[in-house]
Amino acid sequence: MRVDLSNFDGITLAQTHPFQVGNWVKIREIPTSYSFDEAMLLCQISNHEWITWIPDYGEAILYVWQMQEIVNG
């Protein structure tokens, strides 16, 4: 079965996202019960993936559909 990721959960992956390096975003699912629900964007690695830093967890790769909003901009 082929999955069309061009529009996943209402987010078009090819579009330009408002995310920028250094911004903080809310994340939909926290990696552990001890980590924060926000992440700092460190580096964009594709149209839909970012390397992030999550307090009390460390670095993680997040997809754009895992990020809800920009906390500061």
XYZ file of C-alpha atoms in Angstrom:
73
model
C 0.000 0.000 0.000
C 1.312 3.428 -0.899
C 0.832 6.290 1.549
C 0.475 9.787 0.126
C 2.416 12.137 2.400
C 1.786 15.222 0.273
C -0.975 16.255 2.650
C -0.697 14.570 6.038
C -3.128 15.648 8.742
C -3.939 18.867 6.886
C -0.322 19.981 6.540
C 1.151 20.163 3.064
C 4.723 18.971 3.356
C 5.989 20.886 0.341
C 4.790 24.238 1.619
C 7.021 26.729 3.360
C 6.507 26.478 7.101
C 6.866 29.412 9.481
C 9.453 27.539 11.531
C 12.906 29.054 11.952
C 16.077 27.953 13.724
C 16.007 29.028 17.360
C 12.205 29.171 17.640
C 10.391 27.219 20.336
C 7.410 25.090 19.325
C 4.781 23.102 21.202
C 4.991 19.392 20.476
C 1.956 17.123 20.196
C 3.459 14.042 21.885
C 6.205 14.323 24.454
C 8.893 11.621 24.232
C 8.769 10.783 27.969
C 6.570 11.783 30.886
C 9.543 13.703 32.296
C 10.317 15.840 29.238
C 8.871 19.231 28.397
C 6.076 19.792 25.869
C 8.159 22.348 23.968
C 11.178 21.990 21.699
C 13.757 24.396 20.288
C 14.373 24.084 16.545
C 18.057 23.476 15.838
C 18.315 22.526 12.155
C 15.916 21.750 9.314
C 16.949 18.495 7.629
C 14.157 18.201 5.028
C 10.854 19.830 4.034
C 9.149 18.042 6.886
C 11.840 17.161 9.469
C 13.687 19.212 12.069
C 16.407 18.398 14.555
C 15.169 19.784 17.862
C 16.250 20.029 21.479
C 13.690 19.068 24.126
C 14.482 20.049 27.742
C 15.016 17.046 30.032
C 15.242 14.770 26.970
C 17.865 16.009 24.514
C 17.998 16.078 20.735
C 15.178 14.565 18.714
C 13.962 14.597 15.121
C 10.436 15.958 14.818
C 8.172 16.066 11.789
C 6.222 19.253 11.049
C 2.944 17.537 11.889
C 4.288 16.860 15.405
C 4.696 20.604 16.022
C 1.621 22.606 16.931
C 2.657 26.228 16.996
C 5.490 28.666 17.434
C 5.856 29.696 21.073
C 8.040 32.728 20.297
C 8.810 34.207 16.933
